[in-house]
PDB file of C-alpha atoms and ligand atoms in Angstrom:
ATOM      1  CA  UNK A   1      20.162  -7.256 -19.860  1.00 78.00           C
ATOM      2  CA  UNK A   2      21.572  -4.026 -18.429  1.00 90.00           C
ATOM      3  CA  UNK A   3      20.348  -4.057 -14.769  1.00 92.00           C
ATOM      4  CA  UNK A   4      19.034  -0.478 -15.155  1.00 95.00           C
ATOM      5  CA  UNK A   5      16.544  -1.764 -17.749  1.00 97.00           C
ATOM      6  CA  UNK A   6      15.101  -4.428 -15.436  1.00 98.00           C
ATOM      7  CA  UNK A   7      11.561  -3.929 -14.107  1.00 98.00           C
ATOM      8  CA  UNK A   8      10.558  -2.853 -10.604  1.00 98.00           C
ATOM      9  CA  UNK A   9       8.448  -5.422  -8.734  1.00 98.00           C
ATOM     10  CA  UNK A  10       5.445  -4.204  -6.737  1.00 98.00           C
ATOM     11  CA  UNK A  11       3.396  -6.506  -4.508  1.00 98.00           C
ATOM     12  CA  UNK A  12       0.249  -6.468  -2.432  1.00 98.00           C
ATOM     13  CA  UNK A  13      -2.345  -8.902  -1.100  1.00 98.00           C
ATOM     14  CA  UNK A  14      -4.589  -7.749  -3.952  1.00 98.00           C
ATOM     15  CA  UNK A  15      -5.387  -4.632  -5.966  1.00 98.00           C
ATOM     16  CA  UNK A  16      -4.653  -2.150  -3.139  1.00 98.00           C
ATOM     17  CA  UNK A  17      -0.987  -1.648  -3.971  1.00 98.00           C
ATOM     18  CA  UNK A  18      -2.082  -0.042  -7.220  1.00 98.00           C
ATOM     19  CA  UNK A  19      -2.531   3.154  -5.163  1.00 98.00           C
ATOM     20  CA  UNK A  20       1.263   3.045  -4.709  1.00 98.00           C
ATOM     21  CA  UNK A  21       1.908   1.822  -8.253  1.00 98.00           C
ATOM     22  CA  UNK A  22       0.166   4.847  -9.757  1.00 98.00           C
ATOM     23  CA  UNK A  23       2.479   7.143  -7.768  1.00 98.00           C
ATOM     24  CA  UNK A  24       5.489   5.121  -8.905  1.00 98.00           C
ATOM     25  CA  UNK A  25       4.405   5.393 -12.549  1.00 98.00           C
ATOM     26  CA  UNK A  26       3.728   9.112 -12.131  1.00 97.00           C
ATOM     27  CA  UNK A  27       7.239   9.894 -10.893  1.00 98.00           C
ATOM     28  CA  UNK A  28       9.103   7.236 -12.933  1.00 98.00           C
ATOM     29  CA  UNK A  29       7.156   7.017 -16.216  1.00 97.00           C
ATOM     30  CA  UNK A  30      10.008   5.383 -18.132  1.00 98.00           C
ATOM     31  CA  UNK A  31      10.439   2.447 -15.779  1.00 98.00           C
ATOM     32  CA  UNK A  32       8.818  -0.941 -16.360  1.00 98.00           C
ATOM     33  CA  UNK A  33       6.756  -2.403 -13.506  1.00 98.00           C
ATOM     34  CA  UNK A  34       5.543  -5.875 -12.643  1.00 98.00           C
ATOM     35  CA  UNK A  35       2.611  -5.735 -10.253  1.00 98.00           C
ATOM     36  CA  UNK A  36       1.693  -8.886  -8.338  1.00 98.00           C
ATOM     37  CA  UNK A  37      -1.633  -8.967  -6.499  1.00 98.00           C
ATOM     38  CA  UNK A  38      -2.175 -12.016  -4.272  1.00 98.00           C
ATOM     39  CA  UNK A  39      -5.978 -11.873  -4.229  1.00 97.00           C
ATOM     40  CA  UNK A  40      -6.138 -15.667  -3.943  1.00 97.00           C
ATOM     41  CA  UNK A  41      -4.771 -15.452  -0.395  1.00 98.00           C
ATOM     42  CA  UNK A  42      -6.341 -12.106   0.541  1.00 97.00           C
ATOM     43  CA  UNK A  43      -7.083 -10.678   2.955  1.00 98.00           C
ATOM     44  CA  UNK A  44      -3.708 -10.731   4.686  1.00 98.00           C
ATOM     45  CA  UNK A  45      -4.816  -8.424   7.478  1.00 96.00           C
ATOM     46  CA  UNK A  46      -6.921 -11.001   9.331  1.00 95.00           C
ATOM     47  CA  UNK A  47      -4.597 -14.024   8.830  1.00 96.00           C
ATOM     48  CA  UNK A  48      -1.871 -15.372  11.153  1.00 95.00           C
ATOM     49  CA  UNK A  49       1.480 -13.600  10.977  1.00 95.00           C
ATOM     50  CA  UNK A  50       3.503 -16.620   9.755  1.00 97.00           C
ATOM     51  CA  UNK A  51       1.027 -17.491   7.033  1.00 98.00           C
ATOM     52  CA  UNK A  52       1.239 -13.951   5.623  1.00 98.00           C
ATOM     53  CA  UNK A  53       5.032 -14.105   5.746  1.00 98.00           C
ATOM     54  CA  UNK A  54       5.021 -17.321   3.675  1.00 98.00           C
ATOM     55  CA  UNK A  55       2.809 -15.701   1.019  1.00 98.00           C
ATOM     56  CA  UNK A  56       5.088 -12.679   0.837  1.00 98.00           C
ATOM     57  CA  UNK A  57       8.164 -14.901   0.454  1.00 98.00           C
ATOM     58  CA  UNK A  58       6.533 -16.767  -2.441  1.00 98.00           C
ATOM     59  CA  UNK A  59       5.785 -13.510  -4.261  1.00 98.00           C
ATOM     60  CA  UNK A  60       9.296 -12.182  -3.674  1.00 98.00           C
ATOM     61  CA  UNK A  61      10.721 -15.414  -5.158  1.00 97.00           C
ATOM     62  CA  UNK A  62       8.442 -15.056  -8.144  1.00 97.00           C
ATOM     63  CA  UNK A  63       9.435 -11.428  -8.738  1.00 98.00           C
ATOM     64  CA  UNK A  64      13.126 -12.208  -8.363  1.00 97.00           C
ATOM     65  CA  UNK A  65      12.846 -14.807 -11.126  1.00 96.00           C
ATOM     66  CA  UNK A  66      12.425 -11.988 -13.689  1.00 92.00           C
ATOM     67  CA  UNK A  67      14.743 -10.548 -12.250  1.00 94.00           C
ATOM     68  CA  UNK A  68      13.492  -7.245 -10.824  1.00 98.00           C
ATOM     69  CA  UNK A  69      15.946  -4.525  -9.764  1.00 98.00           C
ATOM     70  CA  UNK A  70      13.878  -3.388  -6.773  1.00 98.00           C
ATOM     71  CA  UNK A  71      10.846  -4.611  -4.818  1.00 98.00           C
ATOM     72  CA  UNK A  72       8.194  -2.298  -3.414  1.00 98.00           C
ATOM     73  CA  UNK A  73       6.014  -3.936  -0.763  1.00 98.00           C
ATOM     74  CA  UNK A  74       2.907  -1.880  -1.503  1.00 98.00           C
ATOM     75  CA  UNK A  75       1.035  -3.348   1.459  1.00 98.00           C
ATOM     76  CA  UNK A  76       1.161  -2.026   5.025  1.00 98.00           C
ATOM     77  CA  UNK A  77       0.288  -5.456   6.431  1.00 98.00           C
ATOM     78  CA  UNK A  78       2.996  -7.335   4.483  1.00 98.00           C
ATOM     79  CA  UNK A  79       5.525  -4.618   5.338  1.00 98.00           C
ATOM     80  CA  UNK A  80       4.872  -4.862   9.073  1.00 96.00           C
ATOM     81  CA  UNK A  81       5.133  -8.649   8.946  1.00 97.00           C
ATOM     82  CA  UNK A  82       8.040  -9.221   6.543  1.00 97.00           C
ATOM     83  CA  UNK A  83      10.188  -6.222   5.665  1.00 97.00           C
ATOM     84  CA  UNK A  84      12.789  -6.715   8.367  1.00 96.00           C
ATOM     85  CA  UNK A  85      13.366 -10.410   7.559  1.00 97.00           C
ATOM     86  CA  UNK A  86      13.445  -9.728   3.824  1.00 98.00           C
ATOM     87  CA  UNK A  87      16.057  -7.007   4.269  1.00 97.00           C
ATOM     88  CA  UNK A  88      18.369  -9.398   6.087  1.00 97.00           C
ATOM     89  CA  UNK A  89      17.676 -12.166   3.562  1.00 97.00           C
ATOM     90  CA  UNK A  90      18.311  -9.957   0.495  1.00 96.00           C
ATOM     91  CA  UNK A  91      20.788  -7.328   1.686  1.00 96.00           C
ATOM     92  CA  UNK A  92      21.750  -6.238  -1.849  1.00 94.00           C
ATOM     93  CA  UNK A  93      18.222  -5.762  -3.171  1.00 96.00           C
ATOM     94  CA  UNK A  94      16.643  -2.307  -2.946  1.00 97.00           C
ATOM     95  CA  UNK A  95      13.506  -3.097  -0.921  1.00 98.00           C
ATOM     96  CA  UNK A  96      10.947  -0.488   0.062  1.00 98.00           C
ATOM     97  CA  UNK A  97       7.901  -0.919   2.289  1.00 98.00           C
ATOM     98  CA  UNK A  98       4.962   1.250   3.326  1.00 98.00           C
ATOM     99  CA  UNK A  99       3.642   2.175   6.762  1.00 97.00           C
ATOM    100  CA  UNK A 100       0.683   4.251   7.960  1.00 98.00           C
ATOM    101  CA  UNK A 101       1.357   7.983   7.470  1.00 98.00           C
ATOM    102  CA  UNK A 102       1.540   8.819  11.192  1.00 98.00           C
ATOM    103  CA  UNK A 103       4.233  11.472  10.859  1.00 97.00           C
ATOM    104  CA  UNK A 104       2.518  13.610   8.163  1.00 97.00           C
ATOM    105  CA  UNK A 105      -0.711  13.531  10.205  1.00 98.00           C
ATOM    106  CA  UNK A 106       1.100  14.593  13.412  1.00 98.00           C
ATOM    107  CA  UNK A 107       2.962  17.395  11.641  1.00 97.00           C
ATOM    108  CA  UNK A 108      -0.017  18.767   9.744  1.00 98.00           C
ATOM    109  CA  UNK A 109      -2.628  18.397  12.517  1.00 98.00           C
ATOM    110  CA  UNK A 110      -0.713  18.805  15.796  1.00 98.00           C
ATOM    111  CA  UNK A 111      -2.727  18.384  18.980  1.00 98.00           C
ATOM    112  CA  UNK A 112      -5.675  16.778  17.224  1.00 98.00           C
ATOM    113  CA  UNK A 113      -7.379  13.374  17.309  1.00 98.00           C
ATOM    114  CA  UNK A 114      -6.137  11.256  14.402  1.00 98.00           C
ATOM    115  CA  UNK A 115      -8.008   8.139  13.266  1.00 98.00           C
ATOM    116  CA  UNK A 116      -5.750   5.446  11.821  1.00 98.00           C
ATOM    117  CA  UNK A 117      -7.677   3.129   9.494  1.00 98.00           C
ATOM    118  CA  UNK A 118      -5.748  -0.099   8.835  1.00 98.00           C
ATOM    119  CA  UNK A 119      -6.028  -3.873   8.925  1.00 97.00           C
ATOM    120  CA  UNK A 120      -6.231  -5.596  12.329  1.00 96.00           C
ATOM    121  CA  UNK A 121      -2.765  -7.099  11.697  1.00 96.00           C
ATOM    122  CA  UNK A 122      -1.052  -3.772  10.881  1.00 97.00           C
ATOM    123  CA  UNK A 123      -2.472  -2.229  14.057  1.00 97.00           C
ATOM    124  CA  UNK A 124      -1.426  -5.211  16.187  1.00 96.00           C
ATOM    125  CA  UNK A 125       2.181  -5.357  14.956  1.00 94.00           C
ATOM    126  CA  UNK A 126       5.093  -3.939  16.926  1.00 94.00           C
ATOM    127  CA  UNK A 127       6.124  -1.735  13.981  1.00 94.00           C
ATOM    128  CA  UNK A 128       2.894   0.243  14.342  1.00 97.00           C
ATOM    129  CA  UNK A 129       3.345   0.696  18.114  1.00 97.00           C
ATOM    130  CA  UNK A 130       6.873   2.000  17.494  1.00 97.00           C
ATOM    131  CA  UNK A 131       5.715   4.375  14.760  1.00 96.00           C
ATOM    132  CA  UNK A 132       2.935   5.805  16.971  1.00 98.00           C
ATOM    133  CA  UNK A 133       5.130   6.140  20.066  1.00 98.00           C
ATOM    134  CA  UNK A 134       7.490   8.468  18.152  1.00 98.00           C
ATOM    135  CA  UNK A 135       4.662  10.974  17.611  1.00 98.00           C
ATOM    136  CA  UNK A 136       2.392  10.237  20.584  1.00 97.00           C
ATOM    137  CA  UNK A 137       3.237  13.578  22.215  1.00 97.00           C
ATOM    138  CA  UNK A 138       2.122  15.472  19.088  1.00 97.00           C
ATOM    139  CA  UNK A 139      -1.365  14.051  18.471  1.00 98.00           C
ATOM    140  CA  UNK A 140      -3.806  11.465  19.823  1.00 98.00           C
ATOM    141  CA  UNK A 141      -3.797   8.435  17.545  1.00 98.00           C
ATOM    142  CA  UNK A 142      -6.889   6.242  17.557  1.00 98.00           C
ATOM    143  CA  UNK A 143      -6.430   2.855  15.838  1.00 98.00           C
ATOM    144  CA  UNK A 144      -9.418   1.880  13.730  1.00 98.00           C
ATOM    145  CA  UNK A 145      -9.327  -1.717  12.440  1.00 98.00           C
ATOM    146  CA  UNK A 146     -11.326  -2.127   9.223  1.00 98.00           C
ATOM    147  CA  UNK A 147     -11.958  -5.858   8.714  1.00 96.00           C
ATOM    148  CA  UNK A 148     -13.971  -6.422   5.556  1.00 97.00           C
ATOM    149  CA  UNK A 149     -13.130  -3.123   3.858  1.00 98.00           C
ATOM    150  CA  UNK A 150     -10.435  -4.510   1.573  1.00 97.00           C
ATOM    151  CA  UNK A 151     -12.842  -7.251   0.453  1.00 97.00           C
ATOM    152  CA  UNK A 152     -15.382  -4.600  -0.594  1.00 98.00           C
ATOM    153  CA  UNK A 153     -12.726  -2.760  -2.602  1.00 97.00           C
ATOM    154  CA  UNK A 154     -11.458  -6.011  -4.180  1.00 96.00           C
ATOM    155  CA  UNK A 155     -15.073  -6.601  -5.179  1.00 96.00           C
ATOM    156  CA  UNK A 156     -15.082  -3.286  -7.053  1.00 95.00           C
ATOM    157  CA  UNK A 157     -17.286  -1.462  -4.494  1.00 96.00           C
ATOM    158  CA  UNK A 158     -15.620   1.926  -4.726  1.00 96.00           C
ATOM    159  CA  UNK A 159     -18.526   4.327  -4.469  1.00 94.00           C
ATOM    160  CA  UNK A 160     -21.778   2.470  -3.888  1.00 97.00           C
ATOM    161  CA  UNK A 161     -24.281   2.123  -1.045  1.00 98.00           C
ATOM    162  CA  UNK A 162     -22.540  -0.947   0.372  1.00 98.00           C
ATOM    163  CA  UNK A 163     -19.169   0.703   0.934  1.00 98.00           C
ATOM    164  CA  UNK A 164     -20.739   4.025   1.979  1.00 98.00           C
ATOM    165  CA  UNK A 165     -22.770   2.190   4.589  1.00 98.00           C
ATOM    166  CA  UNK A 166     -19.680   0.347   5.871  1.00 98.00           C
ATOM    167  CA  UNK A 167     -17.693   3.575   6.204  1.00 98.00           C
ATOM    168  CA  UNK A 168     -20.553   5.524   7.770  1.00 98.00           C
ATOM    169  CA  UNK A 169     -21.004   2.865  10.469  1.00 98.00           C
ATOM    170  CA  UNK A 170     -17.251   2.630  11.044  1.00 98.00           C
ATOM    171  CA  UNK A 171     -16.449   6.343  11.222  1.00 98.00           C
ATOM    172  CA  UNK A 172     -19.730   7.705  12.625  1.00 97.00           C
ATOM    173  CA  UNK A 173     -19.051   6.976  16.340  1.00 98.00           C
ATOM    174  CA  UNK A 174     -15.621   8.674  16.133  1.00 98.00           C
ATOM    175  CA  UNK A 175     -16.892  11.786  14.419  1.00 97.00           C
ATOM    176  CA  UNK A 176     -19.014  12.951  17.326  1.00 97.00           C
ATOM    177  CA  UNK A 177     -15.888  14.767  18.581  1.00 97.00           C
ATOM    178  CA  UNK A 178     -13.500  16.810  16.395  1.00 97.00           C
ATOM    179  CA  UNK A 179     -11.055  14.813  14.258  1.00 98.00           C
ATOM    180  CA  UNK A 180      -7.974  16.476  12.729  1.00 98.00           C
ATOM    181  CA  UNK A 181      -6.892  13.763  10.313  1.00 98.00           C
ATOM    182  CA  UNK A 182      -7.672  10.294   9.046  1.00 98.00           C
ATOM    183  CA  UNK A 183      -4.736   8.088   8.064  1.00 98.00           C
ATOM    184  CA  UNK A 184      -5.471   5.582   5.296  1.00 98.00           C
ATOM    185  CA  UNK A 185      -3.128   2.890   6.629  1.00 98.00           C
ATOM    186  CA  UNK A 186      -3.922   0.186   4.084  1.00 98.00           C
ATOM    187  CA  UNK A 187      -3.111   0.590   0.405  1.00 98.00           C
ATOM    188  CA  UNK A 188      -6.641  -0.403  -0.603  1.00 98.00           C
ATOM    189  CA  UNK A 189      -8.214   2.566   1.183  1.00 98.00           C
ATOM    190  CA  UNK A 190      -7.060   5.451  -1.081  1.00 98.00           C
ATOM    191  CA  UNK A 191      -9.558   4.091  -3.609  1.00 98.00           C
ATOM    192  CA  UNK A 192     -12.369   5.163  -1.259  1.00 98.00           C
ATOM    193  CA  UNK A 193     -10.652   8.396  -0.220  1.00 97.00           C
ATOM    194  CA  UNK A 194     -13.403  10.648  -1.578  1.00 96.00           C
ATOM    195  CA  UNK A 195     -16.065   8.736   0.278  1.00 97.00           C
ATOM    196  CA  UNK A 196     -14.050   8.911   3.525  1.00 98.00           C
ATOM    197  CA  UNK A 197     -13.538  12.666   3.009  1.00 98.00           C
ATOM    198  CA  UNK A 198     -17.224  13.120   2.309  1.00 98.00           C
ATOM    199  CA  UNK A 199     -18.307  11.258   5.448  1.00 98.00           C
ATOM    200  CA  UNK A 200     -15.638  12.935   7.627  1.00 98.00           C
ATOM    201  CA  UNK A 201     -16.672  16.402   6.461  1.00 97.00           C
ATOM    202  CA  UNK A 202     -14.756  19.541   5.545  1.00 95.00           C
ATOM    203  CA  UNK A 203     -11.465  20.292   7.254  1.00 95.00           C
ATOM    204  CA  UNK A 204     -10.440  16.725   8.062  1.00 98.00           C
ATOM    205  CA  UNK A 205      -7.062  15.918   6.504  1.00 98.00           C
ATOM    206  CA  UNK A 206      -6.950  12.535   4.744  1.00 98.00           C
ATOM    207  CA  UNK A 207      -3.409  11.161   4.361  1.00 98.00           C
ATOM    208  CA  UNK A 208      -1.761   8.019   3.051  1.00 98.00           C
ATOM    209  CA  UNK A 209       1.807   6.870   2.486  1.00 97.00           C
ATOM    210  CA  UNK A 210       1.753   6.190  -1.256  1.00 98.00           C
ATOM    211  CA  UNK A 211       3.560   9.307  -2.534  1.00 97.00           C
ATOM    212  CA  UNK A 212       6.267   9.077   0.163  1.00 97.00           C
ATOM    213  CA  UNK A 213       6.805   5.392  -0.596  1.00 98.00           C
ATOM    214  CA  UNK A 214       7.163   6.084  -4.330  1.00 98.00           C
ATOM    215  CA  UNK A 215       9.705   8.843  -3.643  1.00 98.00           C
ATOM    216  CA  UNK A 216      11.655   6.501  -1.380  1.00 98.00           C
ATOM    217  CA  UNK A 217      11.628   3.812  -4.110  1.00 98.00           C
ATOM    218  CA  UNK A 218      13.084   6.301  -6.600  1.00 98.00           C
ATOM    219  CA  UNK A 219      15.665   7.503  -4.091  1.00 98.00           C
ATOM    220  CA  UNK A 220      16.830   3.938  -3.376  1.00 98.00           C
ATOM    221  CA  UNK A 221      17.201   3.201  -7.089  1.00 98.00           C
ATOM    222  CA  UNK A 222      19.150   6.404  -7.658  1.00 98.00           C
ATOM    223  CA  UNK A 223      21.407   5.573  -4.740  1.00 97.00           C
ATOM    224  CA  UNK A 224      22.095   2.119  -6.222  1.00 97.00           C
ATOM    225  CA  UNK A 225      22.710   3.665  -9.670  1.00 97.00           C
ATOM    226  CA  UNK A 226      19.793   1.644 -11.058  1.00 98.00           C
ATOM    227  CA  UNK A 227      17.440   4.301 -12.446  1.00 98.00           C
ATOM    228  CA  UNK A 228      16.592   3.795 -16.122  1.00 97.00           C
ATOM    229  CA  UNK A 229      17.815   6.803 -18.061  1.00 93.00           C
ATOM    230  CA  UNK A 230      16.773   5.983 -21.633  1.00 94.00           C
ATOM    231  CA  UNK A 231      13.799   7.248 -23.610  1.00 94.00           C
ATOM    232  CA  UNK A 232      11.352   4.307 -23.702  1.00 94.00           C
ATOM    233  CA  UNK A 233       7.822   4.651 -22.344  1.00 94.00           C
ATOM    234  CA  UNK A 234       7.456   2.358 -19.342  1.00 97.00           C
ATOM    235  CA  UNK A 235       5.086  -0.628 -19.273  1.00 97.00           C
ATOM    236  CA  UNK A 236       3.045  -2.073 -16.423  1.00 98.00           C
ATOM    237  CA  UNK A 237       2.424  -5.829 -16.377  1.00 97.00           C
ATOM    238  CA  UNK A 238      -0.233  -7.119 -13.978  1.00 97.00           C
ATOM    239  CA  UNK A 239      -0.310 -10.556 -12.374  1.00 96.00           C
ATOM    240  CA  UNK A 240      -2.920 -11.801  -9.978  1.00 96.00           C
ATOM    241  CA  UNK A 241      -2.725 -15.130  -8.162  1.00 97.00           C
ATOM    242  CA  UNK A 242      -6.418 -15.762  -8.931  1.00 97.00           C
ATOM    243  CA  UNK A 243      -5.774 -15.319 -12.676  1.00 94.00           C
ATOM    244  CA  UNK A 244      -9.226 -13.725 -12.705  1.00 95.00           C
ATOM    245  CA  UNK A 245      -9.954 -11.582 -15.760  1.00 95.00           C
ATOM    246  CA  UNK A 246     -12.239  -9.396 -13.644  1.00 94.00           C
ATOM    247  CA  UNK A 247      -9.476  -8.586 -11.170  1.00 95.00           C
ATOM    248  CA  UNK A 248      -7.053  -7.819 -13.975  1.00 95.00           C
ATOM    249  CA  UNK A 249      -9.639  -5.486 -15.510  1.00 95.00           C
ATOM    250  CA  UNK A 250     -10.206  -3.848 -12.102  1.00 96.00           C
ATOM    251  CA  UNK A 251      -6.414  -3.469 -11.720  1.00 97.00           C
ATOM    252  CA  UNK A 252      -6.166  -1.544 -14.997  1.00 95.00           C
ATOM    253  CA  UNK A 253      -9.167   0.574 -14.042  1.00 95.00           C
ATOM    254  CA  UNK A 254      -7.653   1.469 -10.660  1.00 97.00           C
ATOM    255  CA  UNK A 255      -4.336   2.442 -12.239  1.00 97.00           C
ATOM    256  CA  UNK A 256      -6.130   5.012 -14.383  1.00 94.00           C
ATOM    257  CA  UNK A 257      -8.606   6.159 -11.728  1.00 89.00           C
ATOM    258  CA  UNK A 258      -8.507   9.899 -11.051  1.00 82.00           C
ATOM    259  CA  UNK A 259      -7.475  10.781  -7.480  1.00 77.00           C
TER     260      UNK A 259
HETATM  261  N1  LIG B 301      -3.476  -3.624   1.129  1.00 80.89           N
HETATM  262  C1  LIG B 301      -3.105  -4.182   2.368  1.00 80.89           C
HETATM  263  C2  LIG B 301      -2.456  -3.175   3.310  1.00 80.89           C
HETATM  264  O1  LIG B 301      -1.923  -2.173   2.875  1.00 80.89           O
HETATM  265  C3  LIG B 301      -3.883  -5.172   3.116  1.00 80.89           C
HETATM  266  C4  LIG B 301      -5.205  -5.693   2.843  1.00 80.89           C
HETATM  267  C5  LIG B 301      -5.345  -7.095   3.362  1.00 80.89           C
HETATM  268  O2  LIG B 301      -4.878  -8.002   2.678  1.00 80.89           O
HETATM  269  O3  LIG B 301      -5.914  -7.287   4.450  1.00 80.89           O
HETATM  270  O4  LIG B 301      -2.423  -3.370   4.497  1.00 80.89           O
END
């Protein structure tokens, strides 16, 4: 097979990375994608570092067996744990990760308080501390661990009383003083973006890294001369480590969900 025709592999601990996948499909509609959601081992964000790294390695091996021409780690947690090691292990593979959108928040809401919603692991990793320290003089970043939120989203709770209640309790205490932006620092959270915006109120910027990550994935492919330039319509193939029909159905639903 011509390497340009090979699929792009996208991975996450579950269905969250579909928020990145939909951006990838939007800007590269002729590419084929293989999406791997590891819901069997989810959540990653509350597990030990080394355990998460082993799961990520297994998925990367699986995707490389196709073979894929690029891998997008559509998971902030997996990126903070594994991207550096993977880059040294696979120096010739275009590999793109995602991190909380600290910079866009700092640039668009300078001087404000910025809440960073993410998994406990993402917020505890050194990568996050480094990212925040680069912009710490431009805004006040408040880390907001959200244990349990990805499980609600994996369970299909996108706009019901359960998830609204969770978010109201989580955000409420921080909204007593003005907030300039909320960073959705886990790829599951864009699926509850409207609810977050609704609870936060008018004027609060809600940002995530999915569009920037998709652009970077396209740029890396172009740089490697690996973009598909034919006329086919791209396909998305979903895999989930649970092999659950419900999760596959939810995956398809999320891919088509309006923003
Ligand atoms: N979607 C993942 C992220 O972007 C993590 C969710 C989890 O497995 O805890 O961080």
